[in-house]
mmCIF file of N, CA and C in Angstrom:
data_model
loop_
_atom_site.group_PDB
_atom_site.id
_atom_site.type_symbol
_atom_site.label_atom_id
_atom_site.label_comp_id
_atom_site.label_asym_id
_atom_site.label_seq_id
_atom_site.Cartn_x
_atom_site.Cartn_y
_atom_site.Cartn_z
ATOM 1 N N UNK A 29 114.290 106.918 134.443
ATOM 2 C CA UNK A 29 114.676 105.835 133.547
ATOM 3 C C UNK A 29 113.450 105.112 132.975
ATOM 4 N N UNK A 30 112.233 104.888 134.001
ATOM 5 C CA UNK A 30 111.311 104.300 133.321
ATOM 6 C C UNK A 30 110.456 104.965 132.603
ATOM 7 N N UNK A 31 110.702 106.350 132.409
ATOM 8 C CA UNK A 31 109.659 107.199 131.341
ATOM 9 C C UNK A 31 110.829 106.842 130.329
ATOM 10 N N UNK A 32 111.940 107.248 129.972
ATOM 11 C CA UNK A 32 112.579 107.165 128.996
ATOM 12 C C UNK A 32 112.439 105.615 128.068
ATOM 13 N N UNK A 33 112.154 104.508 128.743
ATOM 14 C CA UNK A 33 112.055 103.240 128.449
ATOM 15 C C UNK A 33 110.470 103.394 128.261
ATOM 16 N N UNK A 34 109.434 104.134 128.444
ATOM 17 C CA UNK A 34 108.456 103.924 128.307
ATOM 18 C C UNK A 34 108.158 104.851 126.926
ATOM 19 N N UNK A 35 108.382 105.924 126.630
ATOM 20 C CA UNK A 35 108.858 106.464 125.757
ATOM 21 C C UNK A 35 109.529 105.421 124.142
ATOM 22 N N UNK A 36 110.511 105.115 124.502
ATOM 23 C CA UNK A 36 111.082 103.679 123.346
ATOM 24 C C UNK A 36 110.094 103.054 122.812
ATOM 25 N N UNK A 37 109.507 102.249 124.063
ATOM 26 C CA UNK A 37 108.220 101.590 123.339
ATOM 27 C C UNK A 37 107.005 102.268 123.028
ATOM 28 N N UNK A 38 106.655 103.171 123.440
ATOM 29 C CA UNK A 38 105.653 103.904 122.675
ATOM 30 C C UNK A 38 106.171 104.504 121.188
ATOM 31 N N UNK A 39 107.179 104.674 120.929
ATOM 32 C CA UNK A 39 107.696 105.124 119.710
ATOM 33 C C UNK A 39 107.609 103.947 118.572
ATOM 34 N N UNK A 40 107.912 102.943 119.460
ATOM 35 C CA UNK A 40 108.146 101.497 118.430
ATOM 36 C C UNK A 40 106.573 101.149 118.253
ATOM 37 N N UNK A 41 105.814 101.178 119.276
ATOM 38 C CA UNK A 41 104.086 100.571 119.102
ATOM 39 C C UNK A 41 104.017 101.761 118.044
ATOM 40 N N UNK A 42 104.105 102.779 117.701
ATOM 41 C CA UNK A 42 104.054 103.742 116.528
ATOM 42 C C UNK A 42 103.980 103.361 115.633
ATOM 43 N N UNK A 43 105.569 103.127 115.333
ATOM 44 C CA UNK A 43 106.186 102.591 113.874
ATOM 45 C C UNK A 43 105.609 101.406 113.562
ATOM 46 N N UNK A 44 105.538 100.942 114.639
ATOM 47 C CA UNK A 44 104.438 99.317 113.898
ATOM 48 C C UNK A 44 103.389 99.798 113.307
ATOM 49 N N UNK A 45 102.514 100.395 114.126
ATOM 50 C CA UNK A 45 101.480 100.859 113.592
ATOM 51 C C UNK A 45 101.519 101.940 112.079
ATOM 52 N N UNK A 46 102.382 102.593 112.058
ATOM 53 C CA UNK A 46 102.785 103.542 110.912
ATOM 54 C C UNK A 46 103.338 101.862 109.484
ATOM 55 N N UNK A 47 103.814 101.237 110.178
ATOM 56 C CA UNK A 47 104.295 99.963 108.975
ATOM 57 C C UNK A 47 103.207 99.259 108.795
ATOM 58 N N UNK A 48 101.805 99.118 109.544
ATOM 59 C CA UNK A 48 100.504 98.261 109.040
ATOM 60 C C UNK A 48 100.302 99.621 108.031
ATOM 61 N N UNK A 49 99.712 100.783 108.462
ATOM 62 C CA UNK A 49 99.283 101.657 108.063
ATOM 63 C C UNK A 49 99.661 101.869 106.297
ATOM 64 N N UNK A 50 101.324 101.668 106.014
ATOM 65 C CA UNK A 50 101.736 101.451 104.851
ATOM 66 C C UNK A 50 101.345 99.986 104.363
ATOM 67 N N UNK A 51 100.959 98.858 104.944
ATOM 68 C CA UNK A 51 100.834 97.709 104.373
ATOM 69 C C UNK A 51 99.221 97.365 103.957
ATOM 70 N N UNK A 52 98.605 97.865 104.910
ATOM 71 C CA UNK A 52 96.962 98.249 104.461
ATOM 72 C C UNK A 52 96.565 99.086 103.507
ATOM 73 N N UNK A 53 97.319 100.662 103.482
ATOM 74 C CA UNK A 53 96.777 101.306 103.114
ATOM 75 C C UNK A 53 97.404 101.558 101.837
ATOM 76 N N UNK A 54 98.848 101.326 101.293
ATOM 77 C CA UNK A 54 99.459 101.553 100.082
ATOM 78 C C UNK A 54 99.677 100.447 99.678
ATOM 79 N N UNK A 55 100.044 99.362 99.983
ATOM 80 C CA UNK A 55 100.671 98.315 99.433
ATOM 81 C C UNK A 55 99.752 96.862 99.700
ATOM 82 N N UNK A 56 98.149 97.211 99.798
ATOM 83 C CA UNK A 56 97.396 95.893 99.970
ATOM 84 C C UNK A 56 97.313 95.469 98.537
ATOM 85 N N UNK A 57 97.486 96.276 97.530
ATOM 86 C CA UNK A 57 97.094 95.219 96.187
ATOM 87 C C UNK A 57 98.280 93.923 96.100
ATOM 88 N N UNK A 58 99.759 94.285 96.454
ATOM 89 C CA UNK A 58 100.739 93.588 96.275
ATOM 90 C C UNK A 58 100.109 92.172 97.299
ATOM 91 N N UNK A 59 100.499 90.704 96.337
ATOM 92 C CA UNK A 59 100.493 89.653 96.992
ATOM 93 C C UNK A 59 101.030 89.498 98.385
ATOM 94 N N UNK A 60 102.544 89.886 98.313
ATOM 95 C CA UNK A 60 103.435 89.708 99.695
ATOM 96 C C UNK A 60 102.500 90.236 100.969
ATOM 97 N N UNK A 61 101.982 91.197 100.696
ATOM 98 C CA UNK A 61 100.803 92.135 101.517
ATOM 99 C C UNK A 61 99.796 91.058 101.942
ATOM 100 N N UNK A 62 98.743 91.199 100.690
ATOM 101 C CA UNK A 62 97.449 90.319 101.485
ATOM 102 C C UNK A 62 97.399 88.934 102.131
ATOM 103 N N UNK A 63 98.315 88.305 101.457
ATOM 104 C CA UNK A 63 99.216 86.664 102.340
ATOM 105 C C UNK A 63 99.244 87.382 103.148
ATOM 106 N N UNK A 64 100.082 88.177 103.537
ATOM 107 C CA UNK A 64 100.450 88.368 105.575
ATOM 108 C C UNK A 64 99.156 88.376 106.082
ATOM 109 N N UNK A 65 98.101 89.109 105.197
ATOM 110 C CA UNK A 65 96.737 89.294 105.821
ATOM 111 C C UNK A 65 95.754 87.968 106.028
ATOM 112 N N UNK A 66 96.430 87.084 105.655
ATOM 113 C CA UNK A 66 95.387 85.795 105.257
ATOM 114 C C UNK A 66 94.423 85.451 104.130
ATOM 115 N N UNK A 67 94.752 87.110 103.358
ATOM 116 C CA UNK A 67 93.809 86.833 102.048
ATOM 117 C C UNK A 67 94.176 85.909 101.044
ATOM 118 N N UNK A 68 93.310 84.978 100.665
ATOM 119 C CA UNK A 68 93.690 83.987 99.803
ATOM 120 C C UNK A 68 94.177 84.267 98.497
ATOM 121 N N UNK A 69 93.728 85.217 97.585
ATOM 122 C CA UNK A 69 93.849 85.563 96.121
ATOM 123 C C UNK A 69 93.540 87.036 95.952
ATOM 124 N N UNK A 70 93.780 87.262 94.944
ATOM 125 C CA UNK A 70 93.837 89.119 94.324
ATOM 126 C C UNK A 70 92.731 89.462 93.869
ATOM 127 N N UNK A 71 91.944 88.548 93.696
ATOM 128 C CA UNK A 71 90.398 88.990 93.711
ATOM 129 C C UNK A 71 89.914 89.505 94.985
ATOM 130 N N UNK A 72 89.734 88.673 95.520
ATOM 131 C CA UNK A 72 89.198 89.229 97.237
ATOM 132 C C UNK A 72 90.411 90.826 97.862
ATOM 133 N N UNK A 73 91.567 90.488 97.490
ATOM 134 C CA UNK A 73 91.939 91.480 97.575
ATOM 135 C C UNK A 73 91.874 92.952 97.569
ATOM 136 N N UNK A 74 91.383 92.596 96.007
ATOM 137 C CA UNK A 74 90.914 93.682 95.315
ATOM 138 C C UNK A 74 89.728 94.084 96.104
ATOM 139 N N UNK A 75 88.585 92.937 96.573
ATOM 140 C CA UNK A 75 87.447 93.348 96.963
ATOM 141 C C UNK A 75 87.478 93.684 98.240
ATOM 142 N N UNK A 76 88.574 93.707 98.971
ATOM 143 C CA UNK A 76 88.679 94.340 100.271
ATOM 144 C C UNK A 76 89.646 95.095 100.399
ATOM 145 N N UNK A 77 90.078 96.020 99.264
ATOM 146 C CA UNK A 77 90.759 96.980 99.834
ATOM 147 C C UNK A 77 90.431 98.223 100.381
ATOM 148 N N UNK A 78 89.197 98.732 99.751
ATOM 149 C CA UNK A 78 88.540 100.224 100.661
ATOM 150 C C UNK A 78 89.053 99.950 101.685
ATOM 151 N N UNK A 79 88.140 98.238 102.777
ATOM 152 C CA UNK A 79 88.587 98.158 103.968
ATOM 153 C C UNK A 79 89.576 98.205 104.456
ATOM 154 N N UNK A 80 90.841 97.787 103.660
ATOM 155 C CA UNK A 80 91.771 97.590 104.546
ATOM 156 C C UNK A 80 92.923 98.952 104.198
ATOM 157 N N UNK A 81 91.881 99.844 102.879
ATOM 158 C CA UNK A 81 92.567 101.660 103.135
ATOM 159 C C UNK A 81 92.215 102.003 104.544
ATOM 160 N N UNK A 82 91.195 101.949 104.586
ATOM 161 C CA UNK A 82 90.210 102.349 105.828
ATOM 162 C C UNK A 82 90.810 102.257 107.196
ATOM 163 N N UNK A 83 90.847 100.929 106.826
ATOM 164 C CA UNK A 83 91.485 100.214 108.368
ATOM 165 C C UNK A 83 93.273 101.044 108.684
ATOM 166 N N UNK A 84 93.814 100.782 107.267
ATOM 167 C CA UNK A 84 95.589 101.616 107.623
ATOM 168 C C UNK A 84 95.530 102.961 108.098
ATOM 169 N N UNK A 85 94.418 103.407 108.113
ATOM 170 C CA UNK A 85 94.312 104.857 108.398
ATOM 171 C C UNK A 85 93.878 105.029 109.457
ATOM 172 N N UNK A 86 93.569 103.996 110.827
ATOM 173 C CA UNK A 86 93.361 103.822 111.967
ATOM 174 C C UNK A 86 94.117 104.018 112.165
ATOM 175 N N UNK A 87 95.161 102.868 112.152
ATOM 176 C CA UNK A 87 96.252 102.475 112.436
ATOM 177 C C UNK A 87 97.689 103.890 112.148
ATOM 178 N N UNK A 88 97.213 104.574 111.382
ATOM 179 C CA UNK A 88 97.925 105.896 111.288
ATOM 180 C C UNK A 88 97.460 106.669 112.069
ATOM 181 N N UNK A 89 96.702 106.824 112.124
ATOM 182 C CA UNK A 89 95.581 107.821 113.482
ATOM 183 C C UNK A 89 96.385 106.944 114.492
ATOM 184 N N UNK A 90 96.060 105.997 115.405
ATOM 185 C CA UNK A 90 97.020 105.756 116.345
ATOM 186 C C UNK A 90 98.581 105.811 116.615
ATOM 187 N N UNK A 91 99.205 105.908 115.844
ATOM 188 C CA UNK A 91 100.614 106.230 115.175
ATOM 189 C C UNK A 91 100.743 107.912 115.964
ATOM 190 N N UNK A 92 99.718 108.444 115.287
ATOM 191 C CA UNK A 92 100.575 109.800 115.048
ATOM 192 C C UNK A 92 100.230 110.738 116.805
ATOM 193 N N UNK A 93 99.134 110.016 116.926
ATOM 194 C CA UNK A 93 98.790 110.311 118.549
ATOM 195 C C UNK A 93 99.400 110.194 119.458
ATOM 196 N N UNK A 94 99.848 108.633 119.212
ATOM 197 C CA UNK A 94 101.487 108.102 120.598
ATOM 198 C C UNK A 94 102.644 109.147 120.066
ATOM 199 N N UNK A 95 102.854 109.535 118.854
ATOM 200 C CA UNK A 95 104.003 110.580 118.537
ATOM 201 C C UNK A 95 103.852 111.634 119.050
ATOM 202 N N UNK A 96 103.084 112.463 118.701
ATOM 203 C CA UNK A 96 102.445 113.473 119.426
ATOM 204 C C UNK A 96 102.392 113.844 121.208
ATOM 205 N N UNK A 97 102.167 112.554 121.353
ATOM 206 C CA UNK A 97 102.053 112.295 122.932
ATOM 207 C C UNK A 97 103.291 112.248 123.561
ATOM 208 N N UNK A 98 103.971 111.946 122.923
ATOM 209 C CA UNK A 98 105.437 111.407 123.273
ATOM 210 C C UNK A 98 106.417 112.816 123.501
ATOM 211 N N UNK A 99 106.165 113.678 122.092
ATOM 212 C CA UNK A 99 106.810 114.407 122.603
ATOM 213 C C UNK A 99 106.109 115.651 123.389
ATOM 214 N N UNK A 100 104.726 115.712 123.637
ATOM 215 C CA UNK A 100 104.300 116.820 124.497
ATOM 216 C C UNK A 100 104.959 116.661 125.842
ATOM 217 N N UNK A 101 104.508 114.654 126.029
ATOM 218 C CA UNK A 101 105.121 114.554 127.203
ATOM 219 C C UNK A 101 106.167 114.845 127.858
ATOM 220 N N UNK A 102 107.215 115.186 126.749
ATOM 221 C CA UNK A 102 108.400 115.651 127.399
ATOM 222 C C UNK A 102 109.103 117.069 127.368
ATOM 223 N N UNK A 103 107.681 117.906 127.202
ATOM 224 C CA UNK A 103 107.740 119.080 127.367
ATOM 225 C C UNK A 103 107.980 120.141 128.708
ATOM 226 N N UNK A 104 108.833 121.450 128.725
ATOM 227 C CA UNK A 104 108.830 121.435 130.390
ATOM 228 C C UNK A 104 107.664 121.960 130.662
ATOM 229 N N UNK A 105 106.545 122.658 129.913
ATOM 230 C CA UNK A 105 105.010 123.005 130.554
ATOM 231 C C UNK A 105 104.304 122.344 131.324
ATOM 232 N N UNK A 106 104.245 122.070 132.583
ATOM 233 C CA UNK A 106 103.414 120.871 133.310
ATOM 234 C C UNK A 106 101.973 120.652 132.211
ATOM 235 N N UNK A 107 101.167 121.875 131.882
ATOM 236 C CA UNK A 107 100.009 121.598 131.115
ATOM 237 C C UNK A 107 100.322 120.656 130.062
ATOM 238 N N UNK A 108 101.018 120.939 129.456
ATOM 239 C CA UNK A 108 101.380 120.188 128.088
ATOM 240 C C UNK A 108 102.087 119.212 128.471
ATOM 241 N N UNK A 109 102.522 118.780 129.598
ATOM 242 C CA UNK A 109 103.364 117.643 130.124
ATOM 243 C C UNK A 109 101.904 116.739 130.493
ATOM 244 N N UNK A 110 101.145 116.982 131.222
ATOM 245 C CA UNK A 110 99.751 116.122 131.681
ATOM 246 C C UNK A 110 99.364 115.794 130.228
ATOM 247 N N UNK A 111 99.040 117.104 129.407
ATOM 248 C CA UNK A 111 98.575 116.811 127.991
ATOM 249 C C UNK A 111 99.030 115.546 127.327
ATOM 250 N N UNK A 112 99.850 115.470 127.311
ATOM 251 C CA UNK A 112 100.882 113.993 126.193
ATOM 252 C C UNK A 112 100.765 113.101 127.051
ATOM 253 N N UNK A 113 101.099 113.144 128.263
ATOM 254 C CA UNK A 113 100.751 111.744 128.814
ATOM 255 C C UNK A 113 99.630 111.511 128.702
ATOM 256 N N UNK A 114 98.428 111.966 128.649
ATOM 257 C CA UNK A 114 97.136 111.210 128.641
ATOM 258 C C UNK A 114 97.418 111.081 127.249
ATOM 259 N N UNK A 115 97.128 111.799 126.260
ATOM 260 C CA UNK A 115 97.522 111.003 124.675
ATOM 261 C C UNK A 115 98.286 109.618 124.636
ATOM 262 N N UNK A 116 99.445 110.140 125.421
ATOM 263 C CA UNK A 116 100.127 108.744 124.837
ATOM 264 C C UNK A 116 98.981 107.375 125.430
ATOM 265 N N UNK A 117 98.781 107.402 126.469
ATOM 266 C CA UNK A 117 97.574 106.490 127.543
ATOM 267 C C UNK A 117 96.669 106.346 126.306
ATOM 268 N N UNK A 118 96.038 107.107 125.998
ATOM 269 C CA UNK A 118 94.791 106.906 125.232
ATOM 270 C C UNK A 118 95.272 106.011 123.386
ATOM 271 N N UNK A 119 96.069 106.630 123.247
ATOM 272 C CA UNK A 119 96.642 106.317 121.909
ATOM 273 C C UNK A 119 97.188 104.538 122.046
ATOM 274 N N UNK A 120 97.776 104.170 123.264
ATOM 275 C CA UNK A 120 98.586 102.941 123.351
ATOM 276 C C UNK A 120 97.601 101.529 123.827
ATOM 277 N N UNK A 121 96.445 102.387 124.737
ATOM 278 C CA UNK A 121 94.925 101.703 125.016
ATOM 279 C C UNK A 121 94.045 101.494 124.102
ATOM 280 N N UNK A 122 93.988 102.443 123.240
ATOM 281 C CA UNK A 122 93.396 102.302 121.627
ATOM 282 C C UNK A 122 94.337 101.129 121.095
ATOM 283 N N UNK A 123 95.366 101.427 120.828
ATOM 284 C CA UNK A 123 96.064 100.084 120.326
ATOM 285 C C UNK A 123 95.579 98.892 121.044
ATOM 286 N N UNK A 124 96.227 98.783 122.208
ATOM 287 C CA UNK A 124 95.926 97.966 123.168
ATOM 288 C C UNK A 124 94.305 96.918 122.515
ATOM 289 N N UNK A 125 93.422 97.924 122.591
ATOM 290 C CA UNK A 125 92.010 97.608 122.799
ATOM 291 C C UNK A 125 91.753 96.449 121.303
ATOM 292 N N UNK A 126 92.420 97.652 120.071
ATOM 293 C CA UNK A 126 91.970 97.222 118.778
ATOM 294 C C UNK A 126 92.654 95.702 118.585
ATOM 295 N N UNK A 127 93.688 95.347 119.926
ATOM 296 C CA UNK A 127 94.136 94.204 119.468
ATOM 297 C C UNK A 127 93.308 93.116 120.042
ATOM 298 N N UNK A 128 92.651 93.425 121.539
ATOM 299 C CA UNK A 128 91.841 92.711 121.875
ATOM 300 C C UNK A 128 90.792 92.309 121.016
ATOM 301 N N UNK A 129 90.306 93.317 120.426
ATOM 302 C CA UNK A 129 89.073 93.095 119.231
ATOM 303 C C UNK A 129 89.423 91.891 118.483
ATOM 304 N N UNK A 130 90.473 92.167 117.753
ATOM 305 C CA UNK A 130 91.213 91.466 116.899
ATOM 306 C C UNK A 130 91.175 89.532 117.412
ATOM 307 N N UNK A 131 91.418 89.524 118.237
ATOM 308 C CA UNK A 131 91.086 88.045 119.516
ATOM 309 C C UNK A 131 90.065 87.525 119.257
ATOM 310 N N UNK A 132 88.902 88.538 119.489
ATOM 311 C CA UNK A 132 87.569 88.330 119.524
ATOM 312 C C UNK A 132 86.717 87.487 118.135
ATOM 313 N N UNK A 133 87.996 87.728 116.656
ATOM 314 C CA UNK A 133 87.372 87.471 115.458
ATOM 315 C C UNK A 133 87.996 86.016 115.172
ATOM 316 N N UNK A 134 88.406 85.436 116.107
ATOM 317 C CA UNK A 134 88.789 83.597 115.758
ATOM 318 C C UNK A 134 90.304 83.512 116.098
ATOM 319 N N UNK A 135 90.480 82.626 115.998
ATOM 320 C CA UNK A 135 91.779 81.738 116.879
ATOM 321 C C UNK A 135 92.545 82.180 115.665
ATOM 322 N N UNK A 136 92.423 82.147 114.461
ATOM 323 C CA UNK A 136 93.604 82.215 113.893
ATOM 324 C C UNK A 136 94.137 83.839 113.804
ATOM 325 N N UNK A 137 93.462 84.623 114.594
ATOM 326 C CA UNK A 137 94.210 86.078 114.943
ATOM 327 C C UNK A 137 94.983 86.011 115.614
ATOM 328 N N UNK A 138 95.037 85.219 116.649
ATOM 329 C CA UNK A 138 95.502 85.349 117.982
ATOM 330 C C UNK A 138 97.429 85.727 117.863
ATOM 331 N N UNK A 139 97.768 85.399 116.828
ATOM 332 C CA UNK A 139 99.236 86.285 116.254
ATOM 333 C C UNK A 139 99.509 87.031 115.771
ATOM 334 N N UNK A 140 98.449 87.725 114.965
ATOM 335 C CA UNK A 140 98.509 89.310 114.730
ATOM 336 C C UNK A 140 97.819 89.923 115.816
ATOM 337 N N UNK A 141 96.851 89.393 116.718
ATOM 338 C CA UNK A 141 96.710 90.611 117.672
ATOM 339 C C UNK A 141 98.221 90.427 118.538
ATOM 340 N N UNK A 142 98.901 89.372 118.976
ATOM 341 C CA UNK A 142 100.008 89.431 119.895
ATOM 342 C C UNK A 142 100.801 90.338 119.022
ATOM 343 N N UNK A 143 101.186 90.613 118.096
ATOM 344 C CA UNK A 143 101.969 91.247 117.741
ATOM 345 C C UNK A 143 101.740 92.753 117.160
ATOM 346 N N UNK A 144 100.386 92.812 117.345
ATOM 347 C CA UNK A 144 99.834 94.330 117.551
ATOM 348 C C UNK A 144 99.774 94.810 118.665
ATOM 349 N N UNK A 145 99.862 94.217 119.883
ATOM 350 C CA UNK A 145 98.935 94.453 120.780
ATOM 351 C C UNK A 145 100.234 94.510 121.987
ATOM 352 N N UNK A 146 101.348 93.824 121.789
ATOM 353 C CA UNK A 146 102.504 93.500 122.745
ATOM 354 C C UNK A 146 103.188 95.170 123.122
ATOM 355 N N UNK A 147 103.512 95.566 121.979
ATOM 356 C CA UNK A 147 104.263 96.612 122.338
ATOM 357 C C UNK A 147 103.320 97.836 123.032
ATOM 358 N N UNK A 148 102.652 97.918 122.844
ATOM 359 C CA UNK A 148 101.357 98.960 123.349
ATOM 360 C C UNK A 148 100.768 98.338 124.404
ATOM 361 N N UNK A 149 100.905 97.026 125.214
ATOM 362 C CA UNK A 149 100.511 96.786 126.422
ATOM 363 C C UNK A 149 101.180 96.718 127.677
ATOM 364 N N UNK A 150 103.074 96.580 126.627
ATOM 365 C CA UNK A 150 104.095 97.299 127.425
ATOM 366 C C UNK A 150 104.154 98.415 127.822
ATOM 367 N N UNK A 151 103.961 99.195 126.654
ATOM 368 C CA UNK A 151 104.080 100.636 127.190
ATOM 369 C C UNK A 151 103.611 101.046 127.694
ATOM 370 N N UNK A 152 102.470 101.051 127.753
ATOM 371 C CA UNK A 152 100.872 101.343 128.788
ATOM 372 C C UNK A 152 101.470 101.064 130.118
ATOM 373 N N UNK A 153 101.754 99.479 130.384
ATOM 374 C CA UNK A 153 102.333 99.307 131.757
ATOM 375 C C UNK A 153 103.662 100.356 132.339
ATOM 376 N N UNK A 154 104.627 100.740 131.131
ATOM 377 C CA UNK A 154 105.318 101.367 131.453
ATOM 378 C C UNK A 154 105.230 102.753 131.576
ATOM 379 N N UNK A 155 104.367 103.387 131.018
ATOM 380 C CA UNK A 155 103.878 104.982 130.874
ATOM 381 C C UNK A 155 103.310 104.899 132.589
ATOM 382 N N UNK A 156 102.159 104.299 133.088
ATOM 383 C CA UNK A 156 101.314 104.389 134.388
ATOM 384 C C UNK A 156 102.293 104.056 135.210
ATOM 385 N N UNK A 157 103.770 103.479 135.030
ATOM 386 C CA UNK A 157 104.711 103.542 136.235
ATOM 387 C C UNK A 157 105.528 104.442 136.302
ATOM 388 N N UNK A 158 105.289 105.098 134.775
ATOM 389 C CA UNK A 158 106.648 106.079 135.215
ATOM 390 C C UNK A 158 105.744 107.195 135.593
ATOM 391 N N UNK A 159 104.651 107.928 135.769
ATOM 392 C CA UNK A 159 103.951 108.439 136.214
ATOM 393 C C UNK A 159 104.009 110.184 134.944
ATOM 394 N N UNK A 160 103.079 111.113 135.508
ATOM 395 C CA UNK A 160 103.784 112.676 134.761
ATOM 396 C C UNK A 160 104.902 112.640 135.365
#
């Protein structure tokens, strides 16, 4: 029961990450976008979007790893069963980590890292209990 629940939330820390990934990386010129980001105006916008292509494409790279992981893990090959669980570990700790970073750059992060960082610190806890 607790891989299957650990599983859920690694799927959902995904899709979050797959929904920054679309909000950084396709849809930062749109206003509704860079407001969520804290960017003040469409100038700066403009002048930080490489970065924040750049950055959605992390955030897709971590996405597609916990997917990946998810379902090796529930493969019947023990090899490929060890395989995905460490992915998913590594993929949800990467999350995990990039949200800590995120902390590190001023107080007024401290709600986008909680909300980057929540579901992937669940799952983590829940992946290392439910064991291979």
């Amino acid at each position: 029961m607790i891989a299957i629940l650990a599983t859920v939330v690694a799927v959902l820390a995904a899709a979050l990450h797959v929904l920054i990934f679309v909000m950084e990386s396709i849809g930062w010129s749109k206003p509704r976008v860079w407001r969520r980001f804290g960017v003040s105006d469409q100038a700066t916008a403009d002048a930080t979007r490489p970065m924040a292509y750049n950055q959605g494409f992390y955030n897709l790279f971590l996405a597609i790893g916990a997917a990946i992981g998810v379902v090796l893990w529930w493969t019947a090959d023990a090899a490929t069963t060890v395989a995905g669980f460490t992915l998913v570990l590594f993929a949800l700790g990467s999350m995990l980590a990039a949200a800590l970073v995120l902390v590190t750059s001023g107080a007024r992060y401290l709600r986008p890292a909680l909300i980057q960082g929540t579901l992937p610190l669940i799952g983590l806890i829940l992946v290392l209990v439910a064991g291979v």
